[in-house]
Every structure is written in C-alpha cells, then in structure tokens.
mmCIF file of C-alpha atoms in Angstrom:
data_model
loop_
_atom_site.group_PDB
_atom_site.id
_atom_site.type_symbol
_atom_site.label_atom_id
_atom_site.label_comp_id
_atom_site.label_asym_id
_atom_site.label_seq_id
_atom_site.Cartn_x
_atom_site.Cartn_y
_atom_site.Cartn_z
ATOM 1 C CA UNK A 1 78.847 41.248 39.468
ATOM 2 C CA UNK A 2 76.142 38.841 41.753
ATOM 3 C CA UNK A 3 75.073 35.592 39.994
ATOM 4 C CA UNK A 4 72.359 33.768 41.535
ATOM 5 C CA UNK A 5 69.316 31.663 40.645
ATOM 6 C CA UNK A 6 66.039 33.368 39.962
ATOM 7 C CA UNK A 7 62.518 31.980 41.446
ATOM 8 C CA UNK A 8 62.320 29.898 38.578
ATOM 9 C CA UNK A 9 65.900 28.646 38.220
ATOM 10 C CA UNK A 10 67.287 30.610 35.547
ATOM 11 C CA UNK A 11 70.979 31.983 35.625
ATOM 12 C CA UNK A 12 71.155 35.318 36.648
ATOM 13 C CA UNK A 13 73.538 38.252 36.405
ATOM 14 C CA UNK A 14 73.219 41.134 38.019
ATOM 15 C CA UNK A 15 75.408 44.648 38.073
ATOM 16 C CA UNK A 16 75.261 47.913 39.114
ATOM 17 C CA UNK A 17 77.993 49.289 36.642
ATOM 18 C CA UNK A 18 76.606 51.426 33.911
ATOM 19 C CA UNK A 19 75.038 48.737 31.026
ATOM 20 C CA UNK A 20 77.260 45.833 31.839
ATOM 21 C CA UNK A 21 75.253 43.733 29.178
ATOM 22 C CA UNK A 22 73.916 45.718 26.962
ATOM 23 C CA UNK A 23 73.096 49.328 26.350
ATOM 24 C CA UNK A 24 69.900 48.057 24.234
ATOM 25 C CA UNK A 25 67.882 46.139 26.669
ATOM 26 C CA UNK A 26 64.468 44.851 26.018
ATOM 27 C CA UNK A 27 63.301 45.377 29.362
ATOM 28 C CA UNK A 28 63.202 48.122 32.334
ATOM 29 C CA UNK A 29 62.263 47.686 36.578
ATOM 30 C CA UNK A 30 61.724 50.968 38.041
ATOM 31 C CA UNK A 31 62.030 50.432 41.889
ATOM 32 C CA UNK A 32 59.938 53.872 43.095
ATOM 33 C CA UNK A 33 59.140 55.796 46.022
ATOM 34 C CA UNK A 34 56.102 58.325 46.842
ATOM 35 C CA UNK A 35 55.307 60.607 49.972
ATOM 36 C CA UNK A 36 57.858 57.753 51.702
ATOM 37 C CA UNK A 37 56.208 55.015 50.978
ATOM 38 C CA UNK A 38 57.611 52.407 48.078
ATOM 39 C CA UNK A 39 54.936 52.328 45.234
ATOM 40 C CA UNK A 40 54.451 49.448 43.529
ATOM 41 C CA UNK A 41 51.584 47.948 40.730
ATOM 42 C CA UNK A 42 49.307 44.929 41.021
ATOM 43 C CA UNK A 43 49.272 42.455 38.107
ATOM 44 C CA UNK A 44 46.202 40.310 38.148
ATOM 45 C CA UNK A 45 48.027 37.408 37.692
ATOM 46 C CA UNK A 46 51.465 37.977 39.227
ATOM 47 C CA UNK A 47 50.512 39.689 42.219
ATOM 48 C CA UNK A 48 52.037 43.127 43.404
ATOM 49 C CA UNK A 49 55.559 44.100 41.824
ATOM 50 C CA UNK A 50 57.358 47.068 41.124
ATOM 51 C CA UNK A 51 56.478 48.713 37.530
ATOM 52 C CA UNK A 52 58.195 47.712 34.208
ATOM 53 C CA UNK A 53 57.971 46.048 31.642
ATOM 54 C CA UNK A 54 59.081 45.945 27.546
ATOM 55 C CA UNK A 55 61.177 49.024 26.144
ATOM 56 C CA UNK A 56 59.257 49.712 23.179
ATOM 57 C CA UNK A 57 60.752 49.957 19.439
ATOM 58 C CA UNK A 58 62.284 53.600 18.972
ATOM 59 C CA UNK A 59 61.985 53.907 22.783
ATOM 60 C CA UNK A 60 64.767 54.475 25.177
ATOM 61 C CA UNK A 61 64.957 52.398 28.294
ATOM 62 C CA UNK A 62 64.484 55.724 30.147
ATOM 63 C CA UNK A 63 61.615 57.116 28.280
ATOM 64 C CA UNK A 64 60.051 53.035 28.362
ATOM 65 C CA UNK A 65 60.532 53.568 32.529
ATOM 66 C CA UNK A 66 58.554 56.695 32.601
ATOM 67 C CA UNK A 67 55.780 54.982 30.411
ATOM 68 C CA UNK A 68 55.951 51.910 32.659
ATOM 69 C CA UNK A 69 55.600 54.157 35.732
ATOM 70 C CA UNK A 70 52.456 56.052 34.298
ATOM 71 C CA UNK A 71 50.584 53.288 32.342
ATOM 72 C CA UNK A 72 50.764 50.758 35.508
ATOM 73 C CA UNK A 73 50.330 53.105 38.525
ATOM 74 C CA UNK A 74 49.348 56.447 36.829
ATOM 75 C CA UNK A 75 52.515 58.198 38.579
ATOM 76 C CA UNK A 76 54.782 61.032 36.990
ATOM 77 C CA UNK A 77 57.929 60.839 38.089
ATOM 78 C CA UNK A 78 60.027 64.102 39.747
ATOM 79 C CA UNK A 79 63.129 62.007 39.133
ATOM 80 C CA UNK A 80 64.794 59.125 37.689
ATOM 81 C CA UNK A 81 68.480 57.225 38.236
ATOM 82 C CA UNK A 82 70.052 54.503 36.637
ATOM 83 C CA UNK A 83 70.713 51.811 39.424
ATOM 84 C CA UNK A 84 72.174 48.476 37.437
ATOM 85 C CA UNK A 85 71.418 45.969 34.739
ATOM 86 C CA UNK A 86 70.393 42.645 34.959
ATOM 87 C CA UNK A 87 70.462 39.221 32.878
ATOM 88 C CA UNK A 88 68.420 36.216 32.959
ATOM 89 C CA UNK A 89 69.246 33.380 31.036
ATOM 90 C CA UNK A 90 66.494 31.395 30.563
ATOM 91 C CA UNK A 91 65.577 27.921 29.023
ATOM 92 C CA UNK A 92 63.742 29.577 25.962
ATOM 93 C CA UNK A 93 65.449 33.134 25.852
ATOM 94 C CA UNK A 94 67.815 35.436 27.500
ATOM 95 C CA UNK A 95 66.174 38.618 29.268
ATOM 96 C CA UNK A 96 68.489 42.028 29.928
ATOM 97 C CA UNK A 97 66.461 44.659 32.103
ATOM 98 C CA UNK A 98 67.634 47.717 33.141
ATOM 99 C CA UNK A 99 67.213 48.910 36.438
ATOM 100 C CA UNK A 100 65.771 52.351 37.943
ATOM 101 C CA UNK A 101 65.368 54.372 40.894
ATOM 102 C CA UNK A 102 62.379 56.863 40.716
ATOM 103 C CA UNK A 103 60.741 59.552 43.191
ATOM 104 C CA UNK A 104 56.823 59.819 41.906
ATOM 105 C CA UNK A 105 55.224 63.693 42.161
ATOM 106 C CA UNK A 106 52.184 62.610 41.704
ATOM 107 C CA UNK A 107 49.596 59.549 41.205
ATOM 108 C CA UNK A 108 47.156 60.398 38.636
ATOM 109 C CA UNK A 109 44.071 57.945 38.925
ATOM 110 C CA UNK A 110 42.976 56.257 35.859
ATOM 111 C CA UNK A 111 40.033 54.638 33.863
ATOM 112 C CA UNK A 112 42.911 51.747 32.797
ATOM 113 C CA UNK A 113 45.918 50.383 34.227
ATOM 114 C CA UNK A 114 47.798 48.547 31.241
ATOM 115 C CA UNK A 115 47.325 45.331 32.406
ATOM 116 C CA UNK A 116 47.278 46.158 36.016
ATOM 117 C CA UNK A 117 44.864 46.650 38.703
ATOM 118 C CA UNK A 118 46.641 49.920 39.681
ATOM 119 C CA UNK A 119 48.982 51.414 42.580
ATOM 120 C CA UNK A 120 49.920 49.511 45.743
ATOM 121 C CA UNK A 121 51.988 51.771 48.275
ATOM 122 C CA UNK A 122 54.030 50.108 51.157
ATOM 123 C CA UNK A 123 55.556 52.497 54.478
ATOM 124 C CA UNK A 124 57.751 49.478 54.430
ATOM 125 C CA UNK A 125 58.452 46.157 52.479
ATOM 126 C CA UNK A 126 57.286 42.784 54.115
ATOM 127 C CA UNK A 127 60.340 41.561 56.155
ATOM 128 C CA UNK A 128 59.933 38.022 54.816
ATOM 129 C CA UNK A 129 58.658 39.529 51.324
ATOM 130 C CA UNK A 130 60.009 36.110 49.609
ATOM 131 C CA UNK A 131 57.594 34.251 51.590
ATOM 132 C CA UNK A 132 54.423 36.718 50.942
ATOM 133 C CA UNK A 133 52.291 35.307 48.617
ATOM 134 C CA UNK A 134 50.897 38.491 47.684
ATOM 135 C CA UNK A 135 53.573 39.590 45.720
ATOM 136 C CA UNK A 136 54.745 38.471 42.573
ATOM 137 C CA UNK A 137 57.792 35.607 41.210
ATOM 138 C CA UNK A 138 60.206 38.821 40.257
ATOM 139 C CA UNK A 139 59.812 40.192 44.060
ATOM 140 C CA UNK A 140 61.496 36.514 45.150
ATOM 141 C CA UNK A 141 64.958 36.595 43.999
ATOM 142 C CA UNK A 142 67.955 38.605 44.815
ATOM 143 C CA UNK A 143 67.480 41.318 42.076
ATOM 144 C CA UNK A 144 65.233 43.693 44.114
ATOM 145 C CA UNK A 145 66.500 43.040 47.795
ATOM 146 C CA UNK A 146 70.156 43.734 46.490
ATOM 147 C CA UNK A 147 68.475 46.966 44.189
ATOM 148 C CA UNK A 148 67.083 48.298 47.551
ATOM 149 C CA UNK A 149 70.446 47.778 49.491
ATOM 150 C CA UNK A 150 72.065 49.420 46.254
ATOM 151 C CA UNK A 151 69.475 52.854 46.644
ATOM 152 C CA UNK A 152 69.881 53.154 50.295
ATOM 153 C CA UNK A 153 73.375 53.778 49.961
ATOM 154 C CA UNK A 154 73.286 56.134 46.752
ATOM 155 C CA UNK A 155 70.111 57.974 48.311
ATOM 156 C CA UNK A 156 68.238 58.811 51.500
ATOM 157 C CA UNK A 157 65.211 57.103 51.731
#
C-alpha cells in the first residue's frame, strides 16, 4: 500500500492487490497502449489524460473501462487487466477508482468524443510529465508513474 498526496492535497491510497477498497468503485483509469505508443484523451479543460471516468449504474468497472476507452478516444480494446485500486480522500468526498491496463485494436474516428477532444498518442511519456502543462492534474501525482512501473513489470511494453 503507497500513501501520498495528490496534486491537490488530498490523502491518497493506492494498491495493486485485487480491490483493496472496494469491489464497487465509482470510478475506473484505463492506462492503454496502441501500435506502441501510450494512447491517451484530451479533455478541454483538463488537458491530455489517460481515459476514465464514472462506472455507470448496473455497469461493471470492466464493462465502464471499455465504454471509457471507446466514448473518449474511439478505441476497442484487444485486451484488458486489472492493475490496482486507488482512494482519494477528499475535503468534500472520498473517490475509489479502479485501475486498468489495456492494448487498443483499433481507433475508430468519431463525430463526438464524450466530453473530449479525442485521441492523443505518445512513443513515449514526457520525462518531466509533472511539469508539462499540457497534461492534466490526475497525470501529476504518483498514481500513474507508479501504474506504469506496475505494467512494465507484469507486461512487455
């Protein structure tokens, strides 16, 4: 279990055990790759991230990835792993997000990117990435750099 401080301040937990906080949780980060390169979304706002968002209700957190995947980059993925869960414990609420590794097949251009601008790809991630301002608040703390570390062991990439 890692504890840290996110880019906002909040208390947060993260694991790589299977559901360490809960085996509901609200939210999902799918970390993905395509033809080599890491695929990511742009959020108008936010600035580029990985895909995720809100498991719907009746949704699995699985089934909410592969939505995630196709509604904010238009990619179908070949394959999908559980990596870890994490917590934030914020001022107003407390966040759990599960955490996935995904290999897209495709990228299927579309007329809408819900609430995106699209797909970003990367050969490689910025080496000071928490100093690019092009990407967003949720590529600034320890939850993706230690998810990346976590997939290069499990997989070759």
């Amino acid at each position: 279990m890692y504890t840290f401080q996110d880019y906002y301040h909040n208390h947060v937990k993260l694991s790589f055990k299977d559901n360490p906080f809960t085996d509901k949780p609200g939210h999902v980060l799918i970390l993905c790759r395509y033809k080599g390169q890491w695929l990511f979304t742009k959020h108008p706002r936010r600035g580029i991230e990985f895909p995720g968002g809100k498991v719907e209700a009746g949704e699995l957190p699985r089934e909410a990835a592969v939505r995630e995947v196709f509604e904010e980059t238009g990619g179908t993925l070949s394959s999908l792993s559980y990596i870890g869960q994490y917590k934030v414990e914020g001022r107003h609420e407390t966040i759990e997000k599960s955490i996935y590794y995904g290999t897209i097949a495709g990228l299927e251009k579309q007329k809408h990117y819900h609430e995106t601008e699209g797909p970003v790809l990367f050969k490689q991630l910025p080496k000071k990435l928490k100093e690019d301002s092009r990407f967003s608040f949720h590529m600034r703390d320890e939850v993706v750099e230690m998810s990346i570390q976590h997939i290069k062991a499990l997989f070759t990439i």
